[in-house]
GROMACS .gro file of C-alpha atoms in nm:
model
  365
    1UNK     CA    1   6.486   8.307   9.305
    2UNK     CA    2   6.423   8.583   9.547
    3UNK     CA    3   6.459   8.937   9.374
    4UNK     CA    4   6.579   9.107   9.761
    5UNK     CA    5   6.909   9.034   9.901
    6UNK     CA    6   6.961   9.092  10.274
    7UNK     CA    7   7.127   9.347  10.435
    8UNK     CA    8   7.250   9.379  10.791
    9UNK     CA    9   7.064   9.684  10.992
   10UNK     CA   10   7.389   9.925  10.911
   11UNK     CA   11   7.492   9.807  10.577
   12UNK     CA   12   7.095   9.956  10.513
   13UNK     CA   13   7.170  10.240  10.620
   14UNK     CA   14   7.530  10.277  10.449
   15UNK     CA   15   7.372  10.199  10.148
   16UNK     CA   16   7.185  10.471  10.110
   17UNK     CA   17   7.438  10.679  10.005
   18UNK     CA   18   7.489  10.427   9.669
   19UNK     CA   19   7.139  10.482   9.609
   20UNK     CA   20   7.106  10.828   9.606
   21UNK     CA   21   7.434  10.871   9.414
   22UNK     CA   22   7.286  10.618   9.159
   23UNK     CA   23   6.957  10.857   9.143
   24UNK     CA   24   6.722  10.506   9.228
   25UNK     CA   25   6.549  10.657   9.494
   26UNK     CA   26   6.461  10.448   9.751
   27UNK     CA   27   6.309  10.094   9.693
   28UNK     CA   28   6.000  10.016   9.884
   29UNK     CA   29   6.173   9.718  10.064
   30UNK     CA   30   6.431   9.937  10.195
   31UNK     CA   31   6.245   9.992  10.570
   32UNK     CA   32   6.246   9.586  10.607
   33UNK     CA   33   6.605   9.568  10.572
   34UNK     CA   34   6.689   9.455  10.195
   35UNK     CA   35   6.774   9.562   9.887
   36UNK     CA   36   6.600   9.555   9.529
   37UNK     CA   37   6.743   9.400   9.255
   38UNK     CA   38   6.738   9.663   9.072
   39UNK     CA   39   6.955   9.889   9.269
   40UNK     CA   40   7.185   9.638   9.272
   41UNK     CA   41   7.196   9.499   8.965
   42UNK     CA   42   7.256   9.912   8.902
   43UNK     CA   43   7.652   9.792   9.044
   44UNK     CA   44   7.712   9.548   8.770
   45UNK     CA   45   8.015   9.677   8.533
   46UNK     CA   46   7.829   9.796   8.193
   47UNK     CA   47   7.892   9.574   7.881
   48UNK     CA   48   8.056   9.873   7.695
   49UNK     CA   49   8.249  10.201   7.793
   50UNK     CA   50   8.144  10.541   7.634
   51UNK     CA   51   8.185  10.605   7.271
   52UNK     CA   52   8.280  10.965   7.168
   53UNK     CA   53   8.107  11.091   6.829
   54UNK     CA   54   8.401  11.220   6.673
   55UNK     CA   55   8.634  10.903   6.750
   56UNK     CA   56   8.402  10.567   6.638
   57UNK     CA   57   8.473  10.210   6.717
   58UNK     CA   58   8.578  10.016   6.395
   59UNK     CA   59   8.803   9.624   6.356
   60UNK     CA   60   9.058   9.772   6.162
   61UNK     CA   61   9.108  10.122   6.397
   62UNK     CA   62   9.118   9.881   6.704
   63UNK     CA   63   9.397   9.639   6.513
   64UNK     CA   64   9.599   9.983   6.401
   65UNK     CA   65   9.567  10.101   6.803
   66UNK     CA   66   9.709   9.777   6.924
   67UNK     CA   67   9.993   9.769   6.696
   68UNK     CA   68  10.074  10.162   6.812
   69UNK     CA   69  10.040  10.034   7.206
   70UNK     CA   70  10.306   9.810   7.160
   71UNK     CA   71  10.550   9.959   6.948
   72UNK     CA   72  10.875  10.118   7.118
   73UNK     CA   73  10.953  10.305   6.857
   74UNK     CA   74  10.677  10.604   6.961
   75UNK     CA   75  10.934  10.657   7.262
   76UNK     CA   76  11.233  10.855   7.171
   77UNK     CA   77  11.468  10.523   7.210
   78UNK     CA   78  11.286  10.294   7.057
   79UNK     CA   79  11.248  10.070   7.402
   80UNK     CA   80  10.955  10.202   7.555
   81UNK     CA   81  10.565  10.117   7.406
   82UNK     CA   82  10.279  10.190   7.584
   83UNK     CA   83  10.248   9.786   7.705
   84UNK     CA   84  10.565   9.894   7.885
   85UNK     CA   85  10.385  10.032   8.185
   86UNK     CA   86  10.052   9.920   8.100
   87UNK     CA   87  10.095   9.554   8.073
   88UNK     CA   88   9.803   9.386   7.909
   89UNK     CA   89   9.951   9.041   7.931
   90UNK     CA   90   9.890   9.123   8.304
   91UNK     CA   91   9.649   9.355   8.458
   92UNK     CA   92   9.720   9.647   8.268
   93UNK     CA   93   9.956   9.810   8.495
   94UNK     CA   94  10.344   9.769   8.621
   95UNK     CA   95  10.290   9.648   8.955
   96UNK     CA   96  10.583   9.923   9.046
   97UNK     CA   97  10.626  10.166   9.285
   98UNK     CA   98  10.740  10.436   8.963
   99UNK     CA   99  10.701  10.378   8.639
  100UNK     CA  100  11.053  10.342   8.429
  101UNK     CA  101  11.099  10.508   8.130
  102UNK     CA  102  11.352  10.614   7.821
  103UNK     CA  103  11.723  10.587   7.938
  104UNK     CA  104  11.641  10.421   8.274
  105UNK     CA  105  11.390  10.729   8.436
  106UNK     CA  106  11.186  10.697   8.699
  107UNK     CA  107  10.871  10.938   8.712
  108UNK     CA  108  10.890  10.933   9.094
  109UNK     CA  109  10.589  11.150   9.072
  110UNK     CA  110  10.272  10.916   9.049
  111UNK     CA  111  10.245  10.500   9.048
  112UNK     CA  112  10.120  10.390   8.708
  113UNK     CA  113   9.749  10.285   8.700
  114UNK     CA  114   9.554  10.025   8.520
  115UNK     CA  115   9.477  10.075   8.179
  116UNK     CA  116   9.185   9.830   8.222
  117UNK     CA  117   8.790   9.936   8.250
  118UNK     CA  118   9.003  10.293   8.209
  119UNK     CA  119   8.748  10.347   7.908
  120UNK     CA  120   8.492  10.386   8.175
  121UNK     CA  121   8.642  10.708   8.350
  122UNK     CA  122   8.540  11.040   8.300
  123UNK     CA  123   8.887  11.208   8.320
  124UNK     CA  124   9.243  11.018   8.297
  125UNK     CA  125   9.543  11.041   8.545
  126UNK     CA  126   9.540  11.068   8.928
  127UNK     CA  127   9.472  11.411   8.930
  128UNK     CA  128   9.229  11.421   8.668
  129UNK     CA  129   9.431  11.638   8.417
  130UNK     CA  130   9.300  11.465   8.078
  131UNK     CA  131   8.976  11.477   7.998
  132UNK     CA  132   8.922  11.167   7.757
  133UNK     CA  133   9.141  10.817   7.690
  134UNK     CA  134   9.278  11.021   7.359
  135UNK     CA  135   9.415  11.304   7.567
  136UNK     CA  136   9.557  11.088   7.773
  137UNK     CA  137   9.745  10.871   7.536
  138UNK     CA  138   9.918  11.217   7.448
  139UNK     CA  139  10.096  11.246   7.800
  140UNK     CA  140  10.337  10.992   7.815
  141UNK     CA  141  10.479  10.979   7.451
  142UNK     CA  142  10.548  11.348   7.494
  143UNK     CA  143  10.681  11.304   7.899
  144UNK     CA  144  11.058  11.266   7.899
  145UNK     CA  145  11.024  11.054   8.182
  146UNK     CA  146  10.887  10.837   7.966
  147UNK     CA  147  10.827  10.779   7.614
  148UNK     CA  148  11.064  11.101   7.573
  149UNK     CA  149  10.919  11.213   7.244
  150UNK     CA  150  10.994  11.604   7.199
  151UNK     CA  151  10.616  11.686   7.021
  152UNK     CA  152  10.364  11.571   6.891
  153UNK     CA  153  10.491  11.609   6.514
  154UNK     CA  154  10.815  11.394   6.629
  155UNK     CA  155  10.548  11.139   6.694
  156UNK     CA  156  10.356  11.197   6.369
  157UNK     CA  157  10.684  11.192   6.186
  158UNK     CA  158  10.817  10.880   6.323
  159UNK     CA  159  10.517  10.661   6.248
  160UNK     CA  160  10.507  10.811   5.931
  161UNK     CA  161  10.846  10.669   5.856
  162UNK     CA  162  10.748  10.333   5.846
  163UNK     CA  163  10.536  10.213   5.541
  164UNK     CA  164  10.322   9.951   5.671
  165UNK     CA  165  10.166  10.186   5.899
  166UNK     CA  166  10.129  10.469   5.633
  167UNK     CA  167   9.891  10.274   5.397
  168UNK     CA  168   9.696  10.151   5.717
  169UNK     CA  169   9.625  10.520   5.856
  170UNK     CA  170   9.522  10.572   5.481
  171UNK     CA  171   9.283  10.280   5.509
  172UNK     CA  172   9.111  10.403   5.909
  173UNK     CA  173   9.159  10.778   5.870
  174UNK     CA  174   9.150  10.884   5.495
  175UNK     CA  175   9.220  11.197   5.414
  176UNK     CA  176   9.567  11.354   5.208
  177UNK     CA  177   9.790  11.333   5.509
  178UNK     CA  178   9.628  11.091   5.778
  179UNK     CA  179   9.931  11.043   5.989
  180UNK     CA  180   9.901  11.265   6.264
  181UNK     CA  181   9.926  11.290   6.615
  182UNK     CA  182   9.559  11.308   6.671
  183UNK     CA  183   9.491  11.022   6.473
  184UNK     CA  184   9.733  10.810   6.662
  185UNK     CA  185   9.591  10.861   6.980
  186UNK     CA  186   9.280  10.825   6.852
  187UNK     CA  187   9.355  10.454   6.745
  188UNK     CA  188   9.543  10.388   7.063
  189UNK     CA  189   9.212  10.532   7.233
  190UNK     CA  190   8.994  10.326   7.035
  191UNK     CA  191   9.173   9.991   7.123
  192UNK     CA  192   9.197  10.060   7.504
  193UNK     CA  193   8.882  10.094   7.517
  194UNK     CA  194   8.856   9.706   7.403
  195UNK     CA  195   9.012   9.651   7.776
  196UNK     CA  196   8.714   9.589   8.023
  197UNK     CA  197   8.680   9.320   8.234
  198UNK     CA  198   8.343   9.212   8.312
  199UNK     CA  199   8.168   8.942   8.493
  200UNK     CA  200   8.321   8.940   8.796
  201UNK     CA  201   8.241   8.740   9.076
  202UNK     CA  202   8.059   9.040   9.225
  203UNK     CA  203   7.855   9.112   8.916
  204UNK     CA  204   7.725   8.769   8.905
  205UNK     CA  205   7.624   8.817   9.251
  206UNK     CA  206   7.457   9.160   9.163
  207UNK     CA  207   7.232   8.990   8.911
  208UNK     CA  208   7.084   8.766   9.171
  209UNK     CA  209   7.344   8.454   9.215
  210UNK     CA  210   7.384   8.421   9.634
  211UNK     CA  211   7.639   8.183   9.592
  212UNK     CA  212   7.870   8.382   9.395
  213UNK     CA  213   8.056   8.567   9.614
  214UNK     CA  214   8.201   8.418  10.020
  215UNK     CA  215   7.986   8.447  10.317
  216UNK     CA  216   8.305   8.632  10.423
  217UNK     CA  217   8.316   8.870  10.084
  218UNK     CA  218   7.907   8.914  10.184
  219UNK     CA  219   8.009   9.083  10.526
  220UNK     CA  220   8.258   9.300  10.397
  221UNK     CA  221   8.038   9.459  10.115
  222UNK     CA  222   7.808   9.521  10.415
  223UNK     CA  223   8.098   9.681  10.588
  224UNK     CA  224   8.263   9.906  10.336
  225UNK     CA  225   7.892  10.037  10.354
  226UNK     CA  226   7.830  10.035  10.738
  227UNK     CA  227   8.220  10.185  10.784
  228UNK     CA  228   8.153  10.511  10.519
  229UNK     CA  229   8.358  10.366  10.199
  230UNK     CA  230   8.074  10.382   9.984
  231UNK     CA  231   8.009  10.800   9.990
  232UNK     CA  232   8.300  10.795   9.727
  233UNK     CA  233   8.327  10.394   9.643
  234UNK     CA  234   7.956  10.432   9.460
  235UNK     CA  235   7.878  10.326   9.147
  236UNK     CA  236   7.990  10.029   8.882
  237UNK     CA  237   8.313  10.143   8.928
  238UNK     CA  238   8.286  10.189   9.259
  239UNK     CA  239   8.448  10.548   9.219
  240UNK     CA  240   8.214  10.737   9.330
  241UNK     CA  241   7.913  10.910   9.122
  242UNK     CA  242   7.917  10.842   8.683
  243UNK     CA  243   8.000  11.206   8.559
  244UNK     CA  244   7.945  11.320   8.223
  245UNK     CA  245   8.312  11.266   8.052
  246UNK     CA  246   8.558  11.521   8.101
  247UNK     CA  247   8.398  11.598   8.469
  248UNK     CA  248   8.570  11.431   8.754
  249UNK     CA  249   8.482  11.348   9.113
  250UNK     CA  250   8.748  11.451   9.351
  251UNK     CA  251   8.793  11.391   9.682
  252UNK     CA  252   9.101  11.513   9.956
  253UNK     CA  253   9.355  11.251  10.035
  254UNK     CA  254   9.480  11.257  10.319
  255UNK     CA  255   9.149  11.425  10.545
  256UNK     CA  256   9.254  11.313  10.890
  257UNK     CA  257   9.627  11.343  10.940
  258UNK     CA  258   9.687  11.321  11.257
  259UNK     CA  259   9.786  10.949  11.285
  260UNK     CA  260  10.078  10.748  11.186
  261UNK     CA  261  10.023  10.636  10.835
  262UNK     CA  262  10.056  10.984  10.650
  263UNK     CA  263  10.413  11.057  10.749
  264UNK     CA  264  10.493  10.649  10.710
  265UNK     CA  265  10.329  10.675  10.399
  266UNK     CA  266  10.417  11.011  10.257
  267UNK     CA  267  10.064  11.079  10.199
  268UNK     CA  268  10.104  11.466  10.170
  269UNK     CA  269  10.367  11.492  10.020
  270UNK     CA  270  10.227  11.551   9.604
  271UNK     CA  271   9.990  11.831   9.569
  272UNK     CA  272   9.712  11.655   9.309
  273UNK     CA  273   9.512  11.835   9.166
  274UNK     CA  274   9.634  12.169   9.284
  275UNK     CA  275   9.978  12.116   9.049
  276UNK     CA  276   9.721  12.176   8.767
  277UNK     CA  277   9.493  12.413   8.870
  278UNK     CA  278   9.675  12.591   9.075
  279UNK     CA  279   9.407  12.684   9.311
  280UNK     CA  280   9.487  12.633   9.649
  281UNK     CA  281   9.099  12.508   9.768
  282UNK     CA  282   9.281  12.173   9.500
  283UNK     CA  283   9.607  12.100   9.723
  284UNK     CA  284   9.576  11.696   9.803
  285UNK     CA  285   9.249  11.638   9.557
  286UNK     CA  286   9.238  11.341   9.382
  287UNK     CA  287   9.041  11.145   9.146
  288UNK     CA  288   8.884  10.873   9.349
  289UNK     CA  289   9.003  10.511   9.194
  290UNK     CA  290   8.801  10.275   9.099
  291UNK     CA  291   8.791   9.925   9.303
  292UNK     CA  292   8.781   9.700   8.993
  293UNK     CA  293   9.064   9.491   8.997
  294UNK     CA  294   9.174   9.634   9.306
  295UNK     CA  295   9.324   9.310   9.423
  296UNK     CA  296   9.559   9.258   9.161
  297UNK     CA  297   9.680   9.652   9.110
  298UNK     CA  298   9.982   9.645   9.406
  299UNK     CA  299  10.143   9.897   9.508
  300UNK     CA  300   9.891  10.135   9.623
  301UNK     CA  301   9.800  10.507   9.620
  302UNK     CA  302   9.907  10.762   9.430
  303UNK     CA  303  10.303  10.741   9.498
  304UNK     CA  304  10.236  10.380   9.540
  305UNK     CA  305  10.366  10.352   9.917
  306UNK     CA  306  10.130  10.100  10.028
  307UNK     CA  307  10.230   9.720   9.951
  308UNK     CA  308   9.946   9.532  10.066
  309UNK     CA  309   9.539   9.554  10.023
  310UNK     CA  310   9.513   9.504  10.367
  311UNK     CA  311   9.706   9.752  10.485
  312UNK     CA  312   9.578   9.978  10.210
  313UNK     CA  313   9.219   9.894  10.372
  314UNK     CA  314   9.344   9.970  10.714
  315UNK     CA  315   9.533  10.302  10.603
  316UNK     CA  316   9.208  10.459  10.361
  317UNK     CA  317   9.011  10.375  10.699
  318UNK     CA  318   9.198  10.545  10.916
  319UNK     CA  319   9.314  10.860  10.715
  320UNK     CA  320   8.962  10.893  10.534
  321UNK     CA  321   8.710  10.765  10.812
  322UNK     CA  322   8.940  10.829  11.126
  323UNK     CA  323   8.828  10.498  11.192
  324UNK     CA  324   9.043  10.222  11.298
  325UNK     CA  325   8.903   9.843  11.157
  326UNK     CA  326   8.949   9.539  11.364
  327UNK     CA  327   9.135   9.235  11.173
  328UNK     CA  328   8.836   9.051  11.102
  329UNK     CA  329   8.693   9.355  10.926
  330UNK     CA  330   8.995   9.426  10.755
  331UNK     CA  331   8.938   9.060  10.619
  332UNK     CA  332   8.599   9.069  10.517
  333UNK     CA  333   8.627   9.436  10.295
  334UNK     CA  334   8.939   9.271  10.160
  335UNK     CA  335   8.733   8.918  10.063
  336UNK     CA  336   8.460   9.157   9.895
  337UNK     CA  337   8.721   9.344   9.711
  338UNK     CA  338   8.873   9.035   9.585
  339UNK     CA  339   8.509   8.976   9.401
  340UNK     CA  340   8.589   9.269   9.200
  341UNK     CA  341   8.831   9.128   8.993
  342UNK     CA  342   8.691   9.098   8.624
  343UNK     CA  343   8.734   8.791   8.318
  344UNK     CA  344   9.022   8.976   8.126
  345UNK     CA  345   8.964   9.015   7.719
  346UNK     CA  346   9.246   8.734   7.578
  347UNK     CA  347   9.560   8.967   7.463
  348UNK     CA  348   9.820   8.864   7.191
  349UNK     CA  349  10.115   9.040   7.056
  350UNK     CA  350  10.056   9.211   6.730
  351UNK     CA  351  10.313   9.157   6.456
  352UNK     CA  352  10.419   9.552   6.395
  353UNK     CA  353  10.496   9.693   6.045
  354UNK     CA  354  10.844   9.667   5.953
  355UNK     CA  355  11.073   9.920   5.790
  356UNK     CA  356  11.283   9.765   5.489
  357UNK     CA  357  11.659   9.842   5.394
  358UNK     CA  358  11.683  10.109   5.634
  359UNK     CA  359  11.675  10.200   6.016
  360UNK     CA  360  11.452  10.449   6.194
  361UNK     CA  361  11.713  10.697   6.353
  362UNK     CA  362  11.672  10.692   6.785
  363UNK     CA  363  11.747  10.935   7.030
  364UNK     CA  364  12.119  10.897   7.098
  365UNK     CA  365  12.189  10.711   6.779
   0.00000   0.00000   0.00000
């Protein structure tokens, strides 16, 4: 098998930008049109996300983290979990425009994202606001638009409650009093990042199998280079450049606004990352999503306004390029995309402790 894959005379030069993101430099077959291996076996989605020293992987802190994704009774009415919005029977998302909830709310602020291959990111939320999958996890219990959970002790004191779950935070976390908020984010941290989907179609092709992806899919990865996606889709992730964890890589959204879609679309009309650091040089910065999965994580964008991938491809074109794709582009950066879609890690439902001759006391009870 050949170790160069072709490349049309633009998707060359589009590709550059990957490379120098990726630090690769440029491979010596680069002037003749192809690409090495190397850089882009460089694309394929790592085996394992990032490990943090002071929160390690172990069976029975995975098990415990599952359990605490899909119990209700973190939220403050005992109906919403975790799972709720971030549906790992699925694709780790809602597939709604705004998340729902305790007592019916809808955080019309942000569309929920995919909790899969999240364990790769280096910060958490659309505008970046948590720096790790642990101070993430913190957010919604404590949001009353959704979990609805006063503070973190609340939290703390309502897993602590239930005995099953007492003696198994004694058995993962030691210690006197091992029930605490920290702790239970930490195991709800610790089994998300069991949620990667490797192997797709894409990364076959990226190790060197031709007939992995479409002749169609093979046009549009040359395109989404050739067009100007790639100087922030870069990377495994394809979201732009791997920074050390708790760094982000933002970009504006919308840039060009002087077309249709961003009134249609509402595209200016959340703040990002300026609504938490206030500085006005952050009004409409965002963290730039990842492609992986991309195809199965309807609606799109941040308020999620946007119902197909097509159109999604023809709006990010047009508001981040100022570039307007024919229909037989649109298809061929939409067949590539497709390719992204991982083999998802077999879910089952966890049989949660159980409290005995007594209830746990709910919000409105």
């Amino acid at each position: 098998m050949s170790d160069k894959i072709p490349l049309s005379r633009y998707a060359a030069a589009g590709y550059g930008a990957i490379i120098a993101v990726l630090g690769l430099g440029v491979p010596t077959a680069y002037a003749g049109q192809t690409l090495s291996l190397q850089a882009l076996r460089a694309l394929v989605l790592p085996a394992k996300p990032p490990i943090p020293a002071d929160n390690p992987m172990t069976p029975a802190k995975v098990a415990l983290g599952k359990e605490l994704f899909f119990d209700p009774r973190l939220s403050s009415t005992g109906t919403i979990s975790c799972d709720s919005c971030h549906n790992v029977m699925g694709d780790g998302t809602d597939n709604r425009k705004f998340a729902q909830g305790v007592d019916g709310r809808l955080d019309t602020d942000r569309s929920t994202p995919t909790v899969f291959n999240a364990a790769f990111l280096s910060v958490q939320f659309w505008d970046g606001r948590a720096a790790s999958l642990e101070a993430q996890a913190k957010g919604p219990l404590l949001n009353h638009k959704e979990m609805g959970m006063p503070n973190g002790a609340a939290v703390a004191a309502r897993i602590q409650a239930i005995p099953g779950y007492r003696a198994q935070f004694k058995r993962v976390f030691k210690g006197a009093h091992p029930v605490t908020f920290d702790n239970i984010t930490k195991a709800i941290a610790t089994y998300e990042r069991t949620l990667i989907t490797p192997n797709s179609p894409f990364d076959r092709y990226a190790r060197g199998d031709k007939d992995a992806i479409s002749p169609a899919a093979r046009k549009g990865f040359m395109l989404v280079q050739q067009v100007g996606c790639t100087s922030c889709h870069s990377g495994p992730l394809f979201n732009g450049p791997q920074m050390p964890m708790g760094q982000g890589f933002f970009m504006k959204f919308p840039i060009y606004t002087n077309n249709k879609y961003v009134a249609e679309y509402h595209l200016m009309a959340h703040l990002g990352r300026y609504q938490v650091t206030h500085n006005p040089a952050d009004k409409h910065l965002w963290v730039v999503q990842s492609w992986r999965n991309v195809a199965l994580l309807a609606p799109y964008f941040n308020n999620g306004s946007v119902n197909t991938l097509s159109q999604a491809v023809r709006v990010m074109a047009k508001v981040q390029l100022d570039k307007t794709l024919t229909p037989v582009q649109v298809r061929d950066i939409v067949a590539f995309l497709d390719t992204l879609t991982g083999q998802f890690p077999h879910q089952t439902m966890p049989r949660l402790p159980s409290t005995e001759n007594t209830a746990l006391v709910m919000s409105h009870e």
